[in-house]
Short mmCIF file of C-alpha atoms and ligand atoms in Angstrom, two decimals:
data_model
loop_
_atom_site.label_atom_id
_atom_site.label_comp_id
_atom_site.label_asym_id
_atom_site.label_seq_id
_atom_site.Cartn_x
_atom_site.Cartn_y
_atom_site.Cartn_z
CA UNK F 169 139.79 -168.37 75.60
CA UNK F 170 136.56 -166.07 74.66
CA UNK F 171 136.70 -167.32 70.96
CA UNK F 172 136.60 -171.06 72.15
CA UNK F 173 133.62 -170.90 74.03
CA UNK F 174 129.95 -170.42 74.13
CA UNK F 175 127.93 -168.30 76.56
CA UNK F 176 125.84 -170.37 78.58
CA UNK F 177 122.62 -167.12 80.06
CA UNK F 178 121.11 -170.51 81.92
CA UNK F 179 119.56 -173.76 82.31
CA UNK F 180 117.60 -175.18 79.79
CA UNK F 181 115.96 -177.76 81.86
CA UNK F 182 113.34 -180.57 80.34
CA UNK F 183 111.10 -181.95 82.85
CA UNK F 184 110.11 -186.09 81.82
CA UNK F 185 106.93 -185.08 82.08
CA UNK F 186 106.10 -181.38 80.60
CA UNK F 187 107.39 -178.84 78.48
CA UNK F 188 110.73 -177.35 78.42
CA UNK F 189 111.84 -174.39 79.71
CA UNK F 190 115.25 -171.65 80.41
CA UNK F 191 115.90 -170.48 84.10
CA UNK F 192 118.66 -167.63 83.19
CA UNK F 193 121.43 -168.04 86.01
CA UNK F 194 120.71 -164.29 86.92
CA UNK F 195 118.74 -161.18 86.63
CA UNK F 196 121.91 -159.47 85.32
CA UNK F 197 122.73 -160.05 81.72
CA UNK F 198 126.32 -160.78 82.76
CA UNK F 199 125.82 -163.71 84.84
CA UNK F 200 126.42 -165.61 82.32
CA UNK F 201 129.10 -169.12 82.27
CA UNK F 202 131.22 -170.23 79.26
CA UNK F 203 131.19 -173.40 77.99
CA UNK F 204 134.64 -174.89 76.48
CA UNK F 205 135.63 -178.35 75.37
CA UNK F 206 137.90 -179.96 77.56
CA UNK F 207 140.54 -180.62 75.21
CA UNK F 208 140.67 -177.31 73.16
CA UNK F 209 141.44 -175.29 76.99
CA UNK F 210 144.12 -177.69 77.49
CA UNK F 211 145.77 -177.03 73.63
CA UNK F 212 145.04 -173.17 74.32
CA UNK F 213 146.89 -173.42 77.70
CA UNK F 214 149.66 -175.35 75.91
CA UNK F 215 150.38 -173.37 73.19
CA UNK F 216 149.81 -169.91 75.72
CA UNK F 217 152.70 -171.33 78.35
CA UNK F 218 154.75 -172.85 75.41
CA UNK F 219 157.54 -170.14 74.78
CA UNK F 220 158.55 -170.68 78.44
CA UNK F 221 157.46 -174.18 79.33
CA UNK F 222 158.82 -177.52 78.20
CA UNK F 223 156.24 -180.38 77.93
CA UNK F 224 157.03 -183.65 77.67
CA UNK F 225 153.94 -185.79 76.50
CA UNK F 226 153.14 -189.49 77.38
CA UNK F 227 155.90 -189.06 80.39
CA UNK F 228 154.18 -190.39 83.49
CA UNK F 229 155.92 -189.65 87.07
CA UNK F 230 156.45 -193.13 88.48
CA UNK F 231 157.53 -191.49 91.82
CA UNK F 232 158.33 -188.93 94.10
CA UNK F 233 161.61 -188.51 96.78
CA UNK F 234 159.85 -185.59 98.36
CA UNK F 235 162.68 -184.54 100.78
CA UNK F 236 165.33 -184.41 98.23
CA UNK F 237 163.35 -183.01 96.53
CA UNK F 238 163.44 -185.41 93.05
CA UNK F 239 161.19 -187.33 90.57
CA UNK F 240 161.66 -190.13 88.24
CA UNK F 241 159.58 -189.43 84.96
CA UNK F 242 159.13 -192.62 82.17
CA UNK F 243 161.75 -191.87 79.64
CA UNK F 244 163.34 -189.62 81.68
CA UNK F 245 165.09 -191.23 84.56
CA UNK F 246 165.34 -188.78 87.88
CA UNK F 247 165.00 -185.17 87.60
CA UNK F 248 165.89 -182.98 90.73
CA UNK F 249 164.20 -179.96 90.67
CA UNK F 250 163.96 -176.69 93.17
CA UNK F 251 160.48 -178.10 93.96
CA UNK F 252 157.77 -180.34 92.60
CA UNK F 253 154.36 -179.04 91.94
CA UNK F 254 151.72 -182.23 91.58
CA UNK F 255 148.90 -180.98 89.43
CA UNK F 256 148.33 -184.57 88.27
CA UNK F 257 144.83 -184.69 88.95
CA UNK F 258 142.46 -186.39 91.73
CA UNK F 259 144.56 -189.67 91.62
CA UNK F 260 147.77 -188.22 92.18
CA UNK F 261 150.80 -190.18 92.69
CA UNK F 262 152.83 -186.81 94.28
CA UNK F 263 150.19 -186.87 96.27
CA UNK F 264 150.13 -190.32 97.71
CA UNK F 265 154.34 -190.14 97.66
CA UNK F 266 154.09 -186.87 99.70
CA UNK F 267 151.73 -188.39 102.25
CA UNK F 268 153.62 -191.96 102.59
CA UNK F 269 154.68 -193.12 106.13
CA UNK F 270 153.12 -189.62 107.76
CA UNK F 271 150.19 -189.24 109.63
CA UNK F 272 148.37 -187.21 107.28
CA UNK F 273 144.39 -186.88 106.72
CA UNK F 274 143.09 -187.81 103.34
CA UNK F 275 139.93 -188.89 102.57
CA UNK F 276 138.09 -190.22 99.02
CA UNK F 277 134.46 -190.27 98.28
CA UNK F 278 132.85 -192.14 95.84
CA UNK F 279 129.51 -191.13 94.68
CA UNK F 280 127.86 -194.08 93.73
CA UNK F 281 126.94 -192.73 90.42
CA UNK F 282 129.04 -192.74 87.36
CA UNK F 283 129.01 -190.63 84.18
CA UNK F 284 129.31 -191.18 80.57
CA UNK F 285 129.85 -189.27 78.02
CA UNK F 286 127.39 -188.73 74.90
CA UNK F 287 127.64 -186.69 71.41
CA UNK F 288 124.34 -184.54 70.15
CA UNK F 289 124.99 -183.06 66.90
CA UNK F 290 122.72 -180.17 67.00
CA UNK F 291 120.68 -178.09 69.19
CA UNK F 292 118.04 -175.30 68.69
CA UNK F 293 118.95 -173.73 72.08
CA UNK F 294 122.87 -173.25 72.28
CA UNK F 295 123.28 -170.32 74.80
CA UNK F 296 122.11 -172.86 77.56
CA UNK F 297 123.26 -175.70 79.82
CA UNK F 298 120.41 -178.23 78.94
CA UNK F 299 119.18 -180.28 82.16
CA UNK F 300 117.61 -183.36 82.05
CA UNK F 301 116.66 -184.17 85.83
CA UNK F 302 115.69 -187.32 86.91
CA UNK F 303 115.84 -189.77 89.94
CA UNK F 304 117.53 -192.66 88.51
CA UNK F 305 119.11 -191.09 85.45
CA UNK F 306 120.78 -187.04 85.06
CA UNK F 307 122.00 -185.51 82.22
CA UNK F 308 123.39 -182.11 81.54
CA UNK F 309 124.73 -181.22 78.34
CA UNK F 310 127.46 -178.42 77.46
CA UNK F 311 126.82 -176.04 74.71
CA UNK F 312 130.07 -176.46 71.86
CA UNK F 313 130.71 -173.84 69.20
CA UNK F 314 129.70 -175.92 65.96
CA UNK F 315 125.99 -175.59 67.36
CA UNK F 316 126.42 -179.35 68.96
CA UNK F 317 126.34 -180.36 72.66
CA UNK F 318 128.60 -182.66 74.64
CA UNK F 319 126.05 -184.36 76.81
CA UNK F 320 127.26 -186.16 80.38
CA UNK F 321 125.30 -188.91 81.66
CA UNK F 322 125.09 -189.54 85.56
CA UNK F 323 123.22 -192.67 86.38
CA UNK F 324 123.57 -195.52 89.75
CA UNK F 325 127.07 -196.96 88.34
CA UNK F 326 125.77 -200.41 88.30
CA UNK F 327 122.80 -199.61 86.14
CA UNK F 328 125.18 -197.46 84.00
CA UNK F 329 127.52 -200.15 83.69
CA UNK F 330 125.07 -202.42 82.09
CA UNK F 331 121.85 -200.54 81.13
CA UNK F 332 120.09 -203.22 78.89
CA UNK F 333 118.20 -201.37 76.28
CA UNK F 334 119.43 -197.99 76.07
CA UNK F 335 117.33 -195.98 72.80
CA UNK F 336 114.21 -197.27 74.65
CA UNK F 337 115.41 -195.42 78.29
CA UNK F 338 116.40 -192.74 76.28
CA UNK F 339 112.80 -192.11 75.11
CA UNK F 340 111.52 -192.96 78.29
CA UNK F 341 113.50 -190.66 80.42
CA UNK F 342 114.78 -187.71 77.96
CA UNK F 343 112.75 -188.02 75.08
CA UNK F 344 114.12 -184.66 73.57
CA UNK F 345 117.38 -185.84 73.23
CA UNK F 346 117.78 -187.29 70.02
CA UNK F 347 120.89 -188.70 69.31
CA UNK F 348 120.99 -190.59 65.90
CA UNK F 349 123.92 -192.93 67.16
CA UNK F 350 122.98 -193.74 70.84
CA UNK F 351 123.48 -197.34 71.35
CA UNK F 352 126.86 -197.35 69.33
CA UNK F 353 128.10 -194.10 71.50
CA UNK F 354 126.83 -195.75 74.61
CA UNK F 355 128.83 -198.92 73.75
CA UNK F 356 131.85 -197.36 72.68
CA UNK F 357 132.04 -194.52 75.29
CA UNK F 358 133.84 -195.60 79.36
CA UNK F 359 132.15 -195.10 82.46
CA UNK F 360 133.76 -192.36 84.65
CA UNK F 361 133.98 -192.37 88.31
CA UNK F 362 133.16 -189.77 90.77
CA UNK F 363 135.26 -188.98 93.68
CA UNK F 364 135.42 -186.22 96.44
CA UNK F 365 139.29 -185.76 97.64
CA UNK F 366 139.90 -184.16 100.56
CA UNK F 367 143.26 -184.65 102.35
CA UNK F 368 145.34 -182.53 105.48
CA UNK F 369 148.81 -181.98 103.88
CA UNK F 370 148.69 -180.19 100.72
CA UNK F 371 152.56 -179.27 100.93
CA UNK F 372 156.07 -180.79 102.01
CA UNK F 373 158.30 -178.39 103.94
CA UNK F 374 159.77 -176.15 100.67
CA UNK F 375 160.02 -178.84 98.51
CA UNK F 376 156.32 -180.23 97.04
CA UNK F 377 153.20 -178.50 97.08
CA UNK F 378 149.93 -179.83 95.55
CA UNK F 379 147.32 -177.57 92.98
CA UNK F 380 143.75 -178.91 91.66
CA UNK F 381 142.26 -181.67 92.18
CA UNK F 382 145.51 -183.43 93.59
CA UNK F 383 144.44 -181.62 96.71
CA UNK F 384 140.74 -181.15 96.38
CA UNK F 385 139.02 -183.21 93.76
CA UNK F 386 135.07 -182.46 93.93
CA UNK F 387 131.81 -183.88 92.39
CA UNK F 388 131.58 -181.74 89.24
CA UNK F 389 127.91 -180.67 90.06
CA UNK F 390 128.79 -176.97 90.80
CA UNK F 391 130.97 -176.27 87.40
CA UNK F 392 133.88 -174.78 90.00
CA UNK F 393 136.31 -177.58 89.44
CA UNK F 394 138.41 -176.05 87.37
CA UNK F 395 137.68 -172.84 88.07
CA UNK F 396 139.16 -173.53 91.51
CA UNK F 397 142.28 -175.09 90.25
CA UNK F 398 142.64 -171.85 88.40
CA UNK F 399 142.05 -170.22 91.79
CA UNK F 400 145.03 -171.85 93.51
CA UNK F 401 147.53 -170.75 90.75
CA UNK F 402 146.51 -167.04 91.23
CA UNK F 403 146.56 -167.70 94.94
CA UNK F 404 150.07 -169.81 95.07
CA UNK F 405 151.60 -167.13 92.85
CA UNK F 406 150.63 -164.27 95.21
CA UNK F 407 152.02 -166.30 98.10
CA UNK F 408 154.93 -167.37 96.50
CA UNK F 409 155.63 -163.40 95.84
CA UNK F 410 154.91 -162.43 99.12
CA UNK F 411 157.46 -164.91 100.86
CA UNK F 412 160.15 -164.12 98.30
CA UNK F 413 162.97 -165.94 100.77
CA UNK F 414 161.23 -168.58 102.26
CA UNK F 415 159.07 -171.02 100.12
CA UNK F 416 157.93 -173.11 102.86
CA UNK F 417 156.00 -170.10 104.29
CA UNK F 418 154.40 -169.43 101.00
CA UNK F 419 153.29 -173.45 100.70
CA UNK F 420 151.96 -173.02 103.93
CA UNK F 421 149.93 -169.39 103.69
CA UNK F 422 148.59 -171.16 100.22
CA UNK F 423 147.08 -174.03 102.22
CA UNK F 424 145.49 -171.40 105.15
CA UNK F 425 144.23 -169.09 101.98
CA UNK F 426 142.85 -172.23 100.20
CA UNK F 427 141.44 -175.28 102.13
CA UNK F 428 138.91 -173.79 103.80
CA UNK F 429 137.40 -172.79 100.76
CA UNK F 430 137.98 -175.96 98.67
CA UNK F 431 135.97 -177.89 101.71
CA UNK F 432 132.69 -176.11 101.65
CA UNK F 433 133.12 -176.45 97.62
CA UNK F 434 133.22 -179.94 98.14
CA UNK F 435 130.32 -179.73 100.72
CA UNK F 436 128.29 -177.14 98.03
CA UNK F 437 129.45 -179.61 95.13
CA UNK F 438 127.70 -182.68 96.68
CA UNK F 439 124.64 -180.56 97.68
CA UNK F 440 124.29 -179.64 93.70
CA UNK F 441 124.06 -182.98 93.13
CA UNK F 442 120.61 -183.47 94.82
CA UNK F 443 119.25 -179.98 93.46
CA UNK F 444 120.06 -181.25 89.88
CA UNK F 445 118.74 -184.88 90.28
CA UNK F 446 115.47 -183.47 92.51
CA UNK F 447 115.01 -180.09 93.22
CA UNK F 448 115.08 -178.42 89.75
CA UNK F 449 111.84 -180.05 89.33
CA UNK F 450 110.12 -178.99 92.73
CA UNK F 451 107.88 -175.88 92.42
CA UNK F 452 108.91 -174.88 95.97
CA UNK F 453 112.19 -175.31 94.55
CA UNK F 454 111.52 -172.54 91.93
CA UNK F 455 109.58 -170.49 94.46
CA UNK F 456 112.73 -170.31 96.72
CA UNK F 457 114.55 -169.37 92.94
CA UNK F 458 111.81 -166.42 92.46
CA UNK F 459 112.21 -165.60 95.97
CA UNK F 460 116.20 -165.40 95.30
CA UNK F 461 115.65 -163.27 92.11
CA UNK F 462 112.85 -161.02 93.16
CA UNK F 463 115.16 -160.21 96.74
CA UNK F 464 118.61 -159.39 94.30
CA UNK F 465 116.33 -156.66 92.03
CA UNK F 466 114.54 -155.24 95.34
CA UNK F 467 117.92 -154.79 96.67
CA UNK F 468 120.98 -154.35 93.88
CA UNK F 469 124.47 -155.19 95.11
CA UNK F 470 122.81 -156.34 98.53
CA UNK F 471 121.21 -159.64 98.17
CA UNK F 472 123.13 -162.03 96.42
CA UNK F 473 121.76 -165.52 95.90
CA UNK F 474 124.26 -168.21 96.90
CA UNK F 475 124.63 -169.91 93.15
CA UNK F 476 125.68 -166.09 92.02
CA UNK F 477 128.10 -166.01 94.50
CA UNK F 478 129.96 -168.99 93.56
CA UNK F 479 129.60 -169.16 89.91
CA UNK F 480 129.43 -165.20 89.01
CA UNK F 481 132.00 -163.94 91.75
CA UNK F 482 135.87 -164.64 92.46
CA UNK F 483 134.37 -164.40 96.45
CA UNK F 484 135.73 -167.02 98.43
CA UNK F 485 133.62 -169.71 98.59
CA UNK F 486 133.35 -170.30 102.68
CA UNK F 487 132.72 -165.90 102.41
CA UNK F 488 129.91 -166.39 99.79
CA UNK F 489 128.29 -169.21 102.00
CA UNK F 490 128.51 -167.16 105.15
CA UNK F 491 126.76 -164.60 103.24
CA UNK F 492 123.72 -166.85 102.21
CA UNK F 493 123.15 -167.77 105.12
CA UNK F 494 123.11 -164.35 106.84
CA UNK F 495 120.79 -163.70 104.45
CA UNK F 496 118.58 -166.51 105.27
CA UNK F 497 118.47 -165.94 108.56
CA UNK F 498 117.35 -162.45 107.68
CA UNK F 499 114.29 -164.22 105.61
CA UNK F 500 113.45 -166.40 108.30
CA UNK F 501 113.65 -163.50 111.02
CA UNK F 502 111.65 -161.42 108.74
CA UNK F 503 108.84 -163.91 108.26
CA UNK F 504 108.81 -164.85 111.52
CA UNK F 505 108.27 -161.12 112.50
CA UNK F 506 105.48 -161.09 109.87
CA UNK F 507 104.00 -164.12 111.50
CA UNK F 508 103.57 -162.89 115.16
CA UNK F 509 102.66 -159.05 113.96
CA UNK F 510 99.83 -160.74 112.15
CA UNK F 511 98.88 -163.15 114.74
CA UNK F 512 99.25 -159.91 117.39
CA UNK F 513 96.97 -158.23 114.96
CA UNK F 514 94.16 -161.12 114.97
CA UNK F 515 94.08 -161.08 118.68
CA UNK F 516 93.66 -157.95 119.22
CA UNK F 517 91.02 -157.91 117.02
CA UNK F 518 89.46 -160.73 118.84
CA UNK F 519 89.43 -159.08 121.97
CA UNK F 520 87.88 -156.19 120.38
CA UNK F 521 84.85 -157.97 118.86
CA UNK F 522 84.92 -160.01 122.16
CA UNK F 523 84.42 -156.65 124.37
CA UNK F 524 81.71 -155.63 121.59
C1 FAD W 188 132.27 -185.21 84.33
C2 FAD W 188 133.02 -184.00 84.82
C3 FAD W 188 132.56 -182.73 84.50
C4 FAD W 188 133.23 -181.58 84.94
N1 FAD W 188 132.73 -180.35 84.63
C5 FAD W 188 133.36 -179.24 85.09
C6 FAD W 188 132.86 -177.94 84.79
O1 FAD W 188 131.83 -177.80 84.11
N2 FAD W 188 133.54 -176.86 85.26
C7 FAD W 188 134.66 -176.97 86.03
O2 FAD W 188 135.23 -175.95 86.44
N3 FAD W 188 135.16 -178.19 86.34
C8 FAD W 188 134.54 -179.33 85.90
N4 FAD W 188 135.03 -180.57 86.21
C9 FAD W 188 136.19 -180.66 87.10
C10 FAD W 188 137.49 -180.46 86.33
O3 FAD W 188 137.58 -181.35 85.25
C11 FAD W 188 138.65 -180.68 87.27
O4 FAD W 188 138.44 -180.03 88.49
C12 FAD W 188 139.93 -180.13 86.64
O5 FAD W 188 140.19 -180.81 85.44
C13 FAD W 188 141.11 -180.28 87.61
O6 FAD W 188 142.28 -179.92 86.94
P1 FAD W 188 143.66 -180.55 87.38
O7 FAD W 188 144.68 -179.96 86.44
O8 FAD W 188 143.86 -180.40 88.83
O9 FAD W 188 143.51 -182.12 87.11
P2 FAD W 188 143.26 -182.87 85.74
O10 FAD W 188 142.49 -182.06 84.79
O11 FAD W 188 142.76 -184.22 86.11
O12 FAD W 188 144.73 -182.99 85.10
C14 FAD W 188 145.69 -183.84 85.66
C15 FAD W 188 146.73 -184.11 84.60
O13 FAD W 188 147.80 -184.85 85.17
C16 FAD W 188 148.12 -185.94 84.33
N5 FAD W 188 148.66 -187.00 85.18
C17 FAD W 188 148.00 -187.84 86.03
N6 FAD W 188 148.85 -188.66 86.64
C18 FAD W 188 150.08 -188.33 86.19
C19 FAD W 188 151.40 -188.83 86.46
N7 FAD W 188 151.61 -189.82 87.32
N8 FAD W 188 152.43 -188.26 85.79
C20 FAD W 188 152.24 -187.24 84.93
N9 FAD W 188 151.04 -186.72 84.63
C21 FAD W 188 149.98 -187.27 85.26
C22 FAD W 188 146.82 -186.32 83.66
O14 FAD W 188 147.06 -187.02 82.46
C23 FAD W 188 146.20 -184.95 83.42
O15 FAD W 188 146.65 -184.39 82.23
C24 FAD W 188 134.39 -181.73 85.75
C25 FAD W 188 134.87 -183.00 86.07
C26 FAD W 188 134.19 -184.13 85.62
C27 FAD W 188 134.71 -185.51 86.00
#
């Protein structure tokens, strides 16, 4: 993928009101994220699986009969596989077929913002993921390798929906984003929704199991959707090899190995959302950030801040967020220790001057 993409060493973030300026994700020169266009993964991944892989295009599965197991495909009529994997995204139809008529837990969020997607033909500062914070209006754009950015809009969906006079938001609200073709992108472009999936049966006996966001769609504000449908392919594999003889014990070690993990993403995903939209711009914010960064170079390989963790490590997620918070704990204990040494120190030194 390496020639596709472009190394992202941080955020580029442009306060409304001030200048710009980078936060690099870490002190280590290889914390650093890649930025890829959607479609050019998926014709990499195509033409990568295609010597052993037959794809059949514009072929929707109309259905499921998940205990035979078989599927009926448009243009296709039934198929009866060995199994059925449903990696058909956060709106899956093997999904709702696997859960229908059993008492299964699945619940969808919808964040009531939406996103659109804009086009800005050139930046000064590729290596970066730009970050326009705001309140009402968010916008992060993704570095591509002709020098341009693909920029996402998050805004309330109503206002999105029917924003009345969009250049002159623009220059209120992200004034160094100039793209020469707004209003006619804006128009042209659909509003996306944002959902949260999170749902109790992620498999059917041997014969369906569920990858990606079929399973465990989350807000895309920590970058880790895809990287954790990548995650469950690794993990599915190894479980699939280490129950050679019996697949329904492999579906269900997947699930155990995976779920809890894919929750607190979705917890840490919806979290991101508020540091993006308010915290970026806090300076206690940025303090705790300093804080973060000073702590990892006092103490290499032992402090780790959370974002590092998630975004720079193949650590589990639930592991990496039992870490951070061990380590805040440690903080707080620490200052707190600070706090009554000092105030032990004071009072003794009252009582000193006092006996004086
Ligand atoms: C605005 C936005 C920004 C994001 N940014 C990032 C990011 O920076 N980093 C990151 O890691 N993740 C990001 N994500 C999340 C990422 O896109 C998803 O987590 C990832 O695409 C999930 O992959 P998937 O294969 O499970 O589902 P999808 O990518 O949704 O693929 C599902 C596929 O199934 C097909 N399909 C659907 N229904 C059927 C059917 N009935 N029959 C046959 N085929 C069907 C669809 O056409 C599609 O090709 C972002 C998401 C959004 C919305």
């Amino acid at each position: 993928m390496r020639p596709h993409t472009v190394p992202m060493r941080g955020r580029y973030v442009h306060p409304r009101d001030g200048e710009p300026f980078f936060q690099p994700y870490g002190q280590d020169p290889t914390e650093i994220l890649y930025s890829i266009r959607r479609d050019v993964l998926a014709r990499v991944l195509v033409e990568q699986a295609a010597p052993n892989v037959r794809f059949h295009f514009n072929a929707p599965c109309t259905g499921i009969e998940r205990d035979i197991p078989a599927l009926t495909v448009t243009g296709h009529g039934r198929l009866t596989p060995d199994y059925i994997v449903g990696a058909d995204g956060a709106f899956s139809t093997v999904r709702q077929e696997t859960h229908r008529g059993l008492p299964a837990d699945f619940r969808q969020d919808f964040l009531d913002w939406g996103y659109k997607e804009l086009h800005l033909p050139k930046t000064d500062h590729l290596e970066a993921l730009h970050v326009w914070p705001g309140e009402r209006g968010l916008m992060v754009a993704h570095p591509n390798v002709d020098a341009s950015l693909t920029c996402t809009l998050f805004m309330p969906y109503a206002e999105l929906a029917a924003l009345p006079d969009v250049p002159g938001f623009f220059r209120r609200n992200f004034p160094s984003a100039e793209i020469p073709d707004l209003a006619d992108q804006f128009a042209a472009n659909p509003v996306g929704h944002l959902v949260t999936v999170r749902t109790s049966h992620w498999r059917h006996a041997d014969r369906v199991v569920l990858i990606g966001d079929a399973c465990h769609a989350v807000y895309p504000f920590y970058g880790q959707g895809m990287n954790s449908a990548f995650e469950d392919c690794v993990v599915l594999d190894t479980c699939l090899a280490a129950h050679p003889a019996d697949r329904a014990a492999a579906f269900a070690a997947y699930q155990r190995a995976r779920k809890p993990h894919t929750d607190v993403l979705a917890d840490l995903s919806e979290d991101n959302f508020v540091e993006l939209r308010d915290r970026l711009r806090s300076p206690l914010h940025r303090a705790k950030k300093q804080l973060d960064t000073l702590l990892s170079r006092a103490f290499p390989g032992r402090w780790h801040p959370l974002y590092t963790m998630i975004s720079h490590t193949t650590m589990p997620y639930g592991d990496a967020l039992d870490r951070a918070r061990a380590q805040d704990r440690l903080v707080l204990r620490t200052a707190l220790a600070g706090l009554l040494a000092g105030a032990a120190v004071l009072a003794a030194w009252k009582r000193r001057r006092h006996v004086q």
